[in-house]
Tab-separated table of C-alpha atoms in Angstrom:
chain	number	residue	atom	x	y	z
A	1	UNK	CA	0.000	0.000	0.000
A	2	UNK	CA	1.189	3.156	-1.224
A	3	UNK	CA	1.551	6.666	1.041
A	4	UNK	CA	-1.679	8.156	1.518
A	5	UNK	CA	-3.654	5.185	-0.370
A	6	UNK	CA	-7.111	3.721	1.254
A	7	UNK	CA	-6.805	0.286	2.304
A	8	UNK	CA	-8.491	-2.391	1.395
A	9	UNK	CA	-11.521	-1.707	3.738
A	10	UNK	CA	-11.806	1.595	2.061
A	11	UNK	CA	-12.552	-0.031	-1.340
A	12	UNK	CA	-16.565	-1.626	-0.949
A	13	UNK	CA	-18.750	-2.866	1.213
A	14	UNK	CA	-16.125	-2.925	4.294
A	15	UNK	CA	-15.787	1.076	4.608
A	16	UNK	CA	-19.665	1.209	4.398
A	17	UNK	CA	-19.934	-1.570	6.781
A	18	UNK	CA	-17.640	0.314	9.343
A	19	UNK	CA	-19.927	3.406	8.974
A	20	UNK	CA	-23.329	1.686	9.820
A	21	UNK	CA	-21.727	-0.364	12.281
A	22	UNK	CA	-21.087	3.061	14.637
A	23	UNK	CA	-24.812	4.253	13.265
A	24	UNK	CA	-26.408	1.206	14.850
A	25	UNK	CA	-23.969	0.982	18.127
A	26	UNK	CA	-25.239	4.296	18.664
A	27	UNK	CA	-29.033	3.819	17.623
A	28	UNK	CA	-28.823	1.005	19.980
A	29	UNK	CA	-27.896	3.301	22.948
A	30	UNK	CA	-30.357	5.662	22.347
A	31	UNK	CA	-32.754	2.750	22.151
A	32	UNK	CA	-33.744	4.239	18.782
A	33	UNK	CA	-36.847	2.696	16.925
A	34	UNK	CA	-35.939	0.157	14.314
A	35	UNK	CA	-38.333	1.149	11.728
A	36	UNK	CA	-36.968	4.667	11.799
A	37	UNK	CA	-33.144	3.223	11.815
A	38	UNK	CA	-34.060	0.755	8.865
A	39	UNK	CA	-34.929	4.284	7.226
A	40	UNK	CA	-31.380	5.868	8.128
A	41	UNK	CA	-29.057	2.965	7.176
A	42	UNK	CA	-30.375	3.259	3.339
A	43	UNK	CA	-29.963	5.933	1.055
A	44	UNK	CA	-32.985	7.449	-0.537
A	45	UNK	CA	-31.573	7.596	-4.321
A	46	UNK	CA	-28.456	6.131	-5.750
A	47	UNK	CA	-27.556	6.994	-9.443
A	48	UNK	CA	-24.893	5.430	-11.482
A	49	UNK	CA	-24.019	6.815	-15.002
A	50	UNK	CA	-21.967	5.931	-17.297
A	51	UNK	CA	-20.845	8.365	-20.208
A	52	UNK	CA	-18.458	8.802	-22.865
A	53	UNK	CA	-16.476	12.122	-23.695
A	54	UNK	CA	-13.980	12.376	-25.966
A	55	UNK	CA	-9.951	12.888	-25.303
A	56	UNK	CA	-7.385	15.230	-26.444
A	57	UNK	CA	-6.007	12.402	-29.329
A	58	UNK	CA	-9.831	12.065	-30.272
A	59	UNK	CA	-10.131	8.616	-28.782
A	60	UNK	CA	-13.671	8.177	-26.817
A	61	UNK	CA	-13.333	7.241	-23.288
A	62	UNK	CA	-15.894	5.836	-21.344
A	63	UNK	CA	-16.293	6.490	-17.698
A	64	UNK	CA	-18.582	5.656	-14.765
A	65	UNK	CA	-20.206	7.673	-11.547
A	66	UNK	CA	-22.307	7.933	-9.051
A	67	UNK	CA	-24.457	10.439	-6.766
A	68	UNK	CA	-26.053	8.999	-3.695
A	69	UNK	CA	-28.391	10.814	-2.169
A	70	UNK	CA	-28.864	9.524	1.788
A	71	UNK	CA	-31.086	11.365	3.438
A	72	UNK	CA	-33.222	15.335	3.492
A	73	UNK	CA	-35.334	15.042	6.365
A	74	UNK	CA	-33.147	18.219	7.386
A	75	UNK	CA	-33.070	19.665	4.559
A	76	UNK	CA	-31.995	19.418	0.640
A	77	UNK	CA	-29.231	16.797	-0.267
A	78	UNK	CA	-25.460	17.769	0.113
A	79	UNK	CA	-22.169	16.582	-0.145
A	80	UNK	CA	-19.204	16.563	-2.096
A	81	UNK	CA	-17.826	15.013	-5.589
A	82	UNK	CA	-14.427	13.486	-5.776
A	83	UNK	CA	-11.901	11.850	-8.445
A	84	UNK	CA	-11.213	8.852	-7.295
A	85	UNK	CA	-9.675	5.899	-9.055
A	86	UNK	CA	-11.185	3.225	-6.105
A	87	UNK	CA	-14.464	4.903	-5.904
A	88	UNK	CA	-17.250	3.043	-5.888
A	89	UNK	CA	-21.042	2.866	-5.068
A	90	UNK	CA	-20.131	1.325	-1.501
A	91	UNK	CA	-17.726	4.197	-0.363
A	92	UNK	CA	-20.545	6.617	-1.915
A	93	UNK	CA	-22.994	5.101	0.390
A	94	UNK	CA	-20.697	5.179	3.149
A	95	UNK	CA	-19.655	8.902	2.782
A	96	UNK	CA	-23.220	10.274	2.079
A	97	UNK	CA	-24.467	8.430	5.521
A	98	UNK	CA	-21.244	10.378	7.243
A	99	UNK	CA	-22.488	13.718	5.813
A	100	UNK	CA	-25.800	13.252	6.648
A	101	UNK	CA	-24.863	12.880	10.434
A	102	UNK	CA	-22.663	15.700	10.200
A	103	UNK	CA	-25.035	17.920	8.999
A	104	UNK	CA	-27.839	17.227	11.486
A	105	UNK	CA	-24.876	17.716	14.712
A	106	UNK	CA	-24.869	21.702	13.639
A	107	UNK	CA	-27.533	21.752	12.598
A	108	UNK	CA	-26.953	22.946	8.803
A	109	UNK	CA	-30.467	22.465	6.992
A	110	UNK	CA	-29.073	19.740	4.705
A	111	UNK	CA	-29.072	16.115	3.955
A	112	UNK	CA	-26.302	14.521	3.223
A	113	UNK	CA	-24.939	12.941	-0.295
A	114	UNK	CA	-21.856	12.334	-1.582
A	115	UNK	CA	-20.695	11.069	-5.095
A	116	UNK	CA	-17.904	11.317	-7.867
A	117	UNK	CA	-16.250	9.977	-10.873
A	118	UNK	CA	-13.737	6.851	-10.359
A	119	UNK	CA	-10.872	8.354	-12.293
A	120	UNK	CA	-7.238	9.344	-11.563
A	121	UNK	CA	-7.515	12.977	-12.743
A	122	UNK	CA	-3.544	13.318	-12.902
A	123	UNK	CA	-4.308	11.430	-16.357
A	124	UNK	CA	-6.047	13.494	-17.937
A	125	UNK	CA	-4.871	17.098	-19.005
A	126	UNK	CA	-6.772	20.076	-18.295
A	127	UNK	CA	-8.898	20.327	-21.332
A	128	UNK	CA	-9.936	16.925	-20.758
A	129	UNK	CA	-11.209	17.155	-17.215
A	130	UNK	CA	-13.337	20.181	-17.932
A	131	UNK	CA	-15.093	17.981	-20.539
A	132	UNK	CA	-14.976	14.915	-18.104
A	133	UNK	CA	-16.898	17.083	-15.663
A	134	UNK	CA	-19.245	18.884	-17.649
A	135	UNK	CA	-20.412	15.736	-19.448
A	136	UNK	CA	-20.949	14.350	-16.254
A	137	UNK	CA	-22.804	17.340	-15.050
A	138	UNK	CA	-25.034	16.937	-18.167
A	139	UNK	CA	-25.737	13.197	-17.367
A	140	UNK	CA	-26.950	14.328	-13.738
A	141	UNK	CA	-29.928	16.501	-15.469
A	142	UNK	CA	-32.223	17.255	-12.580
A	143	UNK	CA	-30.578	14.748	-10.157
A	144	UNK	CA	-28.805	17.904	-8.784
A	145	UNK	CA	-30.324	21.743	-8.737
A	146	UNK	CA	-29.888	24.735	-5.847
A	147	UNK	CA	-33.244	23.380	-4.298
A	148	UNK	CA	-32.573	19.580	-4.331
A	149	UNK	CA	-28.896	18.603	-3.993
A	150	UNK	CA	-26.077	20.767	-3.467
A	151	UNK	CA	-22.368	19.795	-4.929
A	152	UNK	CA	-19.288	21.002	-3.092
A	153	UNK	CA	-15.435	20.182	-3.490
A	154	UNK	CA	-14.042	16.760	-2.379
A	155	UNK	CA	-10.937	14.537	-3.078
A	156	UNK	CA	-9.113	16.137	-5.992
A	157	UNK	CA	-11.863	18.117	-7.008
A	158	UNK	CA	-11.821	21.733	-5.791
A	159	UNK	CA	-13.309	25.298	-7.455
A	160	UNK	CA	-12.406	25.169	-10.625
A	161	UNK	CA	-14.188	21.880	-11.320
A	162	UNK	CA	-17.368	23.621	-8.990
A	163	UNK	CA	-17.161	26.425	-11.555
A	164	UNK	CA	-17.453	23.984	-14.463
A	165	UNK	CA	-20.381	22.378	-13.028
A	166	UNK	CA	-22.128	25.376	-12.126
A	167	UNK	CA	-21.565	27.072	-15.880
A	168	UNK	CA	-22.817	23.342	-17.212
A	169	UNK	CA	-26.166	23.774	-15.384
A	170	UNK	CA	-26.850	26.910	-15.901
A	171	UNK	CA	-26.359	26.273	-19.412
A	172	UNK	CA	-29.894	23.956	-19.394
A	173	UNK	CA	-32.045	26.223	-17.283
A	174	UNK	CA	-34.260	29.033	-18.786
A	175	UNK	CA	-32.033	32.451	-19.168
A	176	UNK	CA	-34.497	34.169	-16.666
A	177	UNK	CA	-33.725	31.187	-14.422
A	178	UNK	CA	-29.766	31.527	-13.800
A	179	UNK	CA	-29.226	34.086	-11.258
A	180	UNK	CA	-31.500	32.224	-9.132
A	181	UNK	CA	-29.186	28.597	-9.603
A	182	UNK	CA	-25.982	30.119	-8.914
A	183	UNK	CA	-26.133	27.921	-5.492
A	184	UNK	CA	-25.736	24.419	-7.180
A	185	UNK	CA	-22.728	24.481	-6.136
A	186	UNK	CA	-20.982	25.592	-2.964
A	187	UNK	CA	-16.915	25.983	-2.442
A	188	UNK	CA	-16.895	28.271	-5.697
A	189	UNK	CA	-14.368	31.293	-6.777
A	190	UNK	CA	-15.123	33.827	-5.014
A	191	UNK	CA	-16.040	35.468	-8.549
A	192	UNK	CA	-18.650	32.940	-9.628
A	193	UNK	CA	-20.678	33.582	-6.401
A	194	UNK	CA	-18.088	31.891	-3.406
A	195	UNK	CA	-17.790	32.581	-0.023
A	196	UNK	CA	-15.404	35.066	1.997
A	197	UNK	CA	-13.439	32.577	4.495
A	198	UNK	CA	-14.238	29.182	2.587
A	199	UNK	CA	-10.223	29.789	2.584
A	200	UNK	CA	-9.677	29.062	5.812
A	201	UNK	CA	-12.932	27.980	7.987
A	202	UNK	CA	-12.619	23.929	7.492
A	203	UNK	CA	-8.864	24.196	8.826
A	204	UNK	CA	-9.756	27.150	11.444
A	205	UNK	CA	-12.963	24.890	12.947
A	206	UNK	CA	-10.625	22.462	13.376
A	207	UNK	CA	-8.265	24.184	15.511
A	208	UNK	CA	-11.064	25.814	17.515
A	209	UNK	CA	-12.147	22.247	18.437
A	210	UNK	CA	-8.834	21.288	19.461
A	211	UNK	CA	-8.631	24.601	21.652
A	212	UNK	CA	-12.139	23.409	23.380
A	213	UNK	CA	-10.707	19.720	23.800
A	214	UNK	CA	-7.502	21.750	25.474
A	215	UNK	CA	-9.374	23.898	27.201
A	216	UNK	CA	-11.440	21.229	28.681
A	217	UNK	CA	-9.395	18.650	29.767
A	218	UNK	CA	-6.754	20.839	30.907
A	219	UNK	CA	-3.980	20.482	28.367
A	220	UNK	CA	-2.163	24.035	27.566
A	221	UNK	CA	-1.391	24.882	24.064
A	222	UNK	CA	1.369	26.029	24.219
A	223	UNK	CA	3.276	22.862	25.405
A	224	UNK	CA	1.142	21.061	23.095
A	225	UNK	CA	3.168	19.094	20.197
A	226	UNK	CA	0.938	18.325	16.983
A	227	UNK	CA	1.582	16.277	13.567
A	228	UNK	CA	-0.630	16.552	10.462
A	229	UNK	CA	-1.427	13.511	7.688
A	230	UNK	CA	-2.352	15.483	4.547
A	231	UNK	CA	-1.190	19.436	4.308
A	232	UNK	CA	-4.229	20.549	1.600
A	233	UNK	CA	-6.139	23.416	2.622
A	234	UNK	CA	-7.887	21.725	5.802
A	235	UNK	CA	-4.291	20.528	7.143
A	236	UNK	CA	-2.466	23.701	6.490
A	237	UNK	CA	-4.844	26.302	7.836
A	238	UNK	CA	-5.116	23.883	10.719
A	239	UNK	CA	-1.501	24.015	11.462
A	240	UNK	CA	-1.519	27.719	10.945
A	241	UNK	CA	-4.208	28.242	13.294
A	242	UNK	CA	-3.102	25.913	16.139
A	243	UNK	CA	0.547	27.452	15.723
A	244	UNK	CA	-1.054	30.846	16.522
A	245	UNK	CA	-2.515	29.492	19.585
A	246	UNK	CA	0.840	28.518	20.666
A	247	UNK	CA	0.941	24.657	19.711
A	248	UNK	CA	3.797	23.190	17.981
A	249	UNK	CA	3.952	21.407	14.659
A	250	UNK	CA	6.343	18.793	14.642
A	251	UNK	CA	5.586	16.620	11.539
A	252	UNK	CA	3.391	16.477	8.207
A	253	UNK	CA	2.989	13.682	6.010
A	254	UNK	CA	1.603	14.622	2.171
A	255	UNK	CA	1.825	11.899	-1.155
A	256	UNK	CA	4.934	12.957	-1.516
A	257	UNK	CA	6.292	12.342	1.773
A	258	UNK	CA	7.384	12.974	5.049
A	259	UNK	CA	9.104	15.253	7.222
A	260	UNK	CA	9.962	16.166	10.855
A	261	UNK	CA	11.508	18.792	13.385
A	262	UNK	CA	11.128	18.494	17.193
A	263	UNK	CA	11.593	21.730	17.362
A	264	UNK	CA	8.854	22.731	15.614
A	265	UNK	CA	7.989	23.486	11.879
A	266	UNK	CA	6.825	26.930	10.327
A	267	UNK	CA	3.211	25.879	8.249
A	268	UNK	CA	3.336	29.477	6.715
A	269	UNK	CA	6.760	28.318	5.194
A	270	UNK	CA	5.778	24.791	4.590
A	271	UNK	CA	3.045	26.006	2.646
A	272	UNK	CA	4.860	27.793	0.699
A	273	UNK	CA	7.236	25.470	-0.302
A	274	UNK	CA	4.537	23.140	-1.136
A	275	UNK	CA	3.048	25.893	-3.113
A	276	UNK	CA	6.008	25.870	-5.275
A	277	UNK	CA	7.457	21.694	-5.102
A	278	UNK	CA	3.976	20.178	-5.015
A	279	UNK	CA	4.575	18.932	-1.430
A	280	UNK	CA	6.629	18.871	1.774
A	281	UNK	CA	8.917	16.579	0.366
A	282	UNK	CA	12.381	18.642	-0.033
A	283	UNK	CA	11.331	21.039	2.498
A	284	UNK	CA	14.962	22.496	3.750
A	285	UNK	CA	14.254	23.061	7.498
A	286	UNK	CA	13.049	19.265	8.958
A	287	UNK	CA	14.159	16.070	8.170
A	288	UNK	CA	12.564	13.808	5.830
A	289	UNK	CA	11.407	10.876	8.472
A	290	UNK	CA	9.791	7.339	6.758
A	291	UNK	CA	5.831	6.295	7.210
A	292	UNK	CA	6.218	4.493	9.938
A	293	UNK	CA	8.490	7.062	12.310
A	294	UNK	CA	5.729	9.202	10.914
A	295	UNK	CA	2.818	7.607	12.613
A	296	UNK	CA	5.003	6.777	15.751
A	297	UNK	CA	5.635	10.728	16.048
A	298	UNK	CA	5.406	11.679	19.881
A	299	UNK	CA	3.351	14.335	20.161
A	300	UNK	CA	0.030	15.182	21.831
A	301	UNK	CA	-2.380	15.555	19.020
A	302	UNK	CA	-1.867	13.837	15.749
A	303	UNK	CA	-4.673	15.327	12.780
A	304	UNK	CA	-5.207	12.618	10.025
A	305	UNK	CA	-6.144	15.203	7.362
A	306	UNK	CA	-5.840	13.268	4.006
A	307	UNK	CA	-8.110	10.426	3.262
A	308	UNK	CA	-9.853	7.202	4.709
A	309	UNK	CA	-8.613	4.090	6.970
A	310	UNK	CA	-5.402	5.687	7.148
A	311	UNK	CA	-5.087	3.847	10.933
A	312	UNK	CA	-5.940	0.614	10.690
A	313	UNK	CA	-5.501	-2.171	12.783
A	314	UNK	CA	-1.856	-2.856	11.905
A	315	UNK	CA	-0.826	0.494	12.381
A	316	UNK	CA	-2.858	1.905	15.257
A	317	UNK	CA	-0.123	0.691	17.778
A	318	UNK	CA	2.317	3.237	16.476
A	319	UNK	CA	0.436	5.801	17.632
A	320	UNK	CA	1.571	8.045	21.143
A	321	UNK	CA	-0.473	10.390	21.438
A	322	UNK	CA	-3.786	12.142	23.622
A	323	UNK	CA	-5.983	13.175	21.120
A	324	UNK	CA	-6.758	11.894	17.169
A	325	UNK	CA	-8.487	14.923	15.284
A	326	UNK	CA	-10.229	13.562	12.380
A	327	UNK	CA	-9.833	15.902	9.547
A	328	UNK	CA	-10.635	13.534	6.779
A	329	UNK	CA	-13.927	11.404	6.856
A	330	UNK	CA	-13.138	7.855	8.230
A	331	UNK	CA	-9.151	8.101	8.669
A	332	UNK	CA	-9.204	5.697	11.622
A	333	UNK	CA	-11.173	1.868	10.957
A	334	UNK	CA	-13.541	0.552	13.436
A	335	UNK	CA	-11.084	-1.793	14.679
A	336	UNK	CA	-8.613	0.562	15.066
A	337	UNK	CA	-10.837	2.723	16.874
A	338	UNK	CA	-11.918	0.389	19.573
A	339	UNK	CA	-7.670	0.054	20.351
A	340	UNK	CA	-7.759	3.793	20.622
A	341	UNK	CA	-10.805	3.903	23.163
A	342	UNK	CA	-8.688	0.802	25.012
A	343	UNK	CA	-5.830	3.126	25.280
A	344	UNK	CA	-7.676	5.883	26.697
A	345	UNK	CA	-7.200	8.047	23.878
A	346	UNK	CA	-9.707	10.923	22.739
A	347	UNK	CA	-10.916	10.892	19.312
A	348	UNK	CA	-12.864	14.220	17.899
A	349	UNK	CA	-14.897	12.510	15.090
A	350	UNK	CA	-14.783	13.156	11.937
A	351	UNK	CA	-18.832	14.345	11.311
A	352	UNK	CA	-17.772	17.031	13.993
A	353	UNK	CA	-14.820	18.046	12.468
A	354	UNK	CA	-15.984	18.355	9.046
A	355	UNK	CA	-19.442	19.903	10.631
A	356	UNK	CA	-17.710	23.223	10.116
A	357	UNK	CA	-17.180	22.925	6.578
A	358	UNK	CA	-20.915	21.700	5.630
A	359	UNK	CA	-21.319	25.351	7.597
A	360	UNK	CA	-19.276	27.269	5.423
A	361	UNK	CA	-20.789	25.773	2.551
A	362	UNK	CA	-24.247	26.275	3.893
A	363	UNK	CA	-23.859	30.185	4.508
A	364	UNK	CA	-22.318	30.066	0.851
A	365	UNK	CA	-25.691	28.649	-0.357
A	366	UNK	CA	-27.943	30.993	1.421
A	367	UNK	CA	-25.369	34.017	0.623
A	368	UNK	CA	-26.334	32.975	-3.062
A	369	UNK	CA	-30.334	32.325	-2.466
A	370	UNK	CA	-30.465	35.816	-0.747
A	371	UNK	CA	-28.289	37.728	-3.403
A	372	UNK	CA	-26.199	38.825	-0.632
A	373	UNK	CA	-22.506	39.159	0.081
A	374	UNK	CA	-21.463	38.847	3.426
A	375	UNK	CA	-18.176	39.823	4.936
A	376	UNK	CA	-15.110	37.131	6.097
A	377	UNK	CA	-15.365	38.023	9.603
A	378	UNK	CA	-19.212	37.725	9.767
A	379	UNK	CA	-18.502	34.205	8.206
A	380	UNK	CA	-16.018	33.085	10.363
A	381	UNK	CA	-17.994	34.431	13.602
A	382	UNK	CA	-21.159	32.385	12.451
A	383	UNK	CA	-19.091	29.623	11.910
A	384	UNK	CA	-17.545	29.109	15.050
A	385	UNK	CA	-20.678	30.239	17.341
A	386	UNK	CA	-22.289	26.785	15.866
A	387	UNK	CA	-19.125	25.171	16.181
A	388	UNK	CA	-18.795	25.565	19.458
A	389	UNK	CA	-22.193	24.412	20.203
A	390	UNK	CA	-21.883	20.999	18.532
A	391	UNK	CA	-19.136	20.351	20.438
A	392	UNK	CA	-20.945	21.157	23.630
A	393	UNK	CA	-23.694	18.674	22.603
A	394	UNK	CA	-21.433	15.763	21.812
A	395	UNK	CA	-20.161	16.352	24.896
A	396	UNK	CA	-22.995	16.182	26.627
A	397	UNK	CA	-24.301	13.406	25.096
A	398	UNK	CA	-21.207	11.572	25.624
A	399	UNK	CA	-22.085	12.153	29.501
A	400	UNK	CA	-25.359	11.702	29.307
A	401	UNK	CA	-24.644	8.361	27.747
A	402	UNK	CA	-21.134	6.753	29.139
A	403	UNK	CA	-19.943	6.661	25.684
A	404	UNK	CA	-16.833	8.124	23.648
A	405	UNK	CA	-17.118	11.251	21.748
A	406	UNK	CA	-17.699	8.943	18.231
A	407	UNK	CA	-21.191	7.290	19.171
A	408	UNK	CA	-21.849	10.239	21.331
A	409	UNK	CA	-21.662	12.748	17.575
A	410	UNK	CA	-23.168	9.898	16.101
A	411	UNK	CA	-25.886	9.402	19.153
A	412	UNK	CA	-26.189	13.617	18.654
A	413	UNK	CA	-27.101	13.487	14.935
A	414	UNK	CA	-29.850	10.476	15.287
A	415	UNK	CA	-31.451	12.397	17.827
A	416	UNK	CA	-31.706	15.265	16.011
A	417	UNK	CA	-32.605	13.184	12.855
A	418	UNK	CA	-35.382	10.921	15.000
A	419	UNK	CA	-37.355	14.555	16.700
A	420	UNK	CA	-38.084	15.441	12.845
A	421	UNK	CA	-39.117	12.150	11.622
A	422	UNK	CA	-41.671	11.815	15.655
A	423	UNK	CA	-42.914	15.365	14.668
A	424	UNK	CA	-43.741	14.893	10.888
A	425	UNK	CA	-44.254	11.242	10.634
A	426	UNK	CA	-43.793	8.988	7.685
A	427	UNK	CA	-45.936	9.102	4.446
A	428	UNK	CA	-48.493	7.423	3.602
């Protein structure tokens, strides 16, 4: 297994099957009804398309992918599109049911979805990708829309591809119709309708949950040591954050490699030599360290930032840390999981962690419904109020319940899920 590759229980049913398995461990202590969890461990829609588009050598490639739509009790569907060359329907499924949860902890009026095009876009040059996504787009047709199901970036997609998508559709609505379907997507160029402080608020949440675990259990930042797995725009601005509170980044890990320095590592200079290499690898002021001394990094916080089952059973002892921060979706397995909770060790979930993303995204949205353009620090302040809260809840709920913080977010977001489906019922 390759750096920064999924393992095999990220590819089908077993990623999926880790996912429902923490959905019905915590339905179970809630003593949740089963006809309302049979509802929640299904999606509601799952399309799969395949379509052909046409190459730079005038060849005709033909290419599959998926939207799965899991649930908009909440609120309309959500959820990101990725390029991924071991996507499939399963891992879909898997990620949709994650976003739906996360949503419903905040609570962001959405439901979540997730889908995505199994491809590896380094491939395919520019020219072709825009046509890869827009013919995609097309095959969607009214699968997607500002009112029904709202795209945002994911894994290797990001705002250029959001601004293809949103030019495609707007291309098949009425003229009359467009200003009002700008919101199709969210995580746009600023230009094309995105948000002030999209830039920074997935990485800054992050940090601000970290400061609350600190603050909390009585661990000061600024004797705090941290290590980051993935150094895109979530793991950077994280790092740049948490250094400003006086924590200390002592390792990062990116596909192309690793790198270390006890005595700490500057992210604003990291970045920028990433910027201008393509990754940390090279970076003159650390020492490039293997995978393994990586993960065995001593430190108190350690932020797997990249992608899925990135701790797995067979390397969850390497760990020594306090606290696991789950920046990606699903970095640590279920078995590796259960050895953290044996070991004592905190772990902020990842539907909290990414909660203050689906935020961002969400005042994006109604910035666009409302025609209205709303400044960074107005974004940021939102952002964190609701942060803040959802942290508080899954805290209380993992009181109120004897449970770690995992089931207790997960315990959080059924509740919140089950009080709308009591109050409105289920048709006919």
């Amino acid at each position: 297994m390759s750096r920064l590759s999924p393992s095999a229980s990220a590819k089908g049913a077993g990623f999926y099957e880790d996912i429902l398995a923490s959905v019905r461990h915590a339905a179970g202590l809630l003593k949740l009804d089963e006809a309302l969890l049979a509802i929640l461990v299904r999606p509601a829609n799952e399309i799969e398309i395949h379509f052909p588009v046409r190459m730079d050598d005038d060849r005709i490639e033909m290419f599959t992918g998926w939207r799965v739509q899991h649930n908009n009790v909440l609120g309309l569907f959500y959820g990101g599109l990725r390029y991924d060359p071991v996507l499939d329907m399963e891992k879909c499924r898997g990620l949709s049911t994650l976003m739906t949860a996360s949503c419903a902890l905040t609570p962001v009026p959405f439901g979540g979805a997730m889908g995505g095009i199994r491809m590896e876009p380094s491939r395919y040059t520019i020219t072709e990708l825009e046509r890869i996504t827009r013919r995609f787009t097309y095959a969607l047709g009214s699968n997607i829309g500002p009112e029904y199901d709202i795209i945002s970036p994911d894994l290797n997609t990001q705002e250029q591809i959001m601004a293809w998508i949103q030019d495609t559709f707007l291309s098949t609505v009425p003229p009359q119709e467009r200003q009002r379907c700008l919101h199709v997507v969210v995580g746009k160029p600023l230009e094309a309708g995105g948000s002030q402080g999209a830039d920074i608020a997935a990485g800054e949440s992050l940090a601000l949950l970290v400061e609350a675990w600190a603050g909390e259990k009585g661990v000061p930042l600024d004797k705090t040591r941290f290590f980051i797995q993935g150094f895109g725009s979530l793991g950077a601005g994280a790092a740049k954050t948490l250094a400003a509170m006086g924590a200390t980044l002592v390792a990062v890990e990116d596909d192309t490699g690793a790198l270390a320095h006890p005595s700490g590592i500057d992210p604003a200079e990291l970045l920028a030599h990433a910027g201008k290499h393509g990754g940390v690898r090279g970076f003159p002021k650390a020492k490039a360290i293997g995978h393994e001394d990586f993960l065995g990094t001593k430190a108190e916080i350690f932020i797997p930032a990249a992608i899925e089952d990135q701790i797995t059973l067979q390397s969850v002892a390497l760990l020594n840390v306090r606290l696991v921060v789950e920046g990606a979706l699903h970095p640590v397995d279920r078995k590796a999981d259960e050895v953290l909770a044996g070991r004592g060790i905190d772990v902020l979930p990842d539907i909290l962690c990414n909660s203050g993303a689906a935020m961002v995204r969400y005042f994006e949205w109604l910035q666009n419904k409302r025609a209205e353009r709303w400044e960074r620090e107005e974004v940021l302040s939102r952002m964190r109020k609701r942060m803040l809260a959802a942290y508080s809840n899954v805290l209380e709920s993992s009181r109120k319940l004897k449970t770690d913080l995992r089931l207790a977010a997960f315990a959080a977001a059924l509740s919140s899920l089950e009080q709308v489906y009591v109050e409105r019922g289920i048709y006919p």
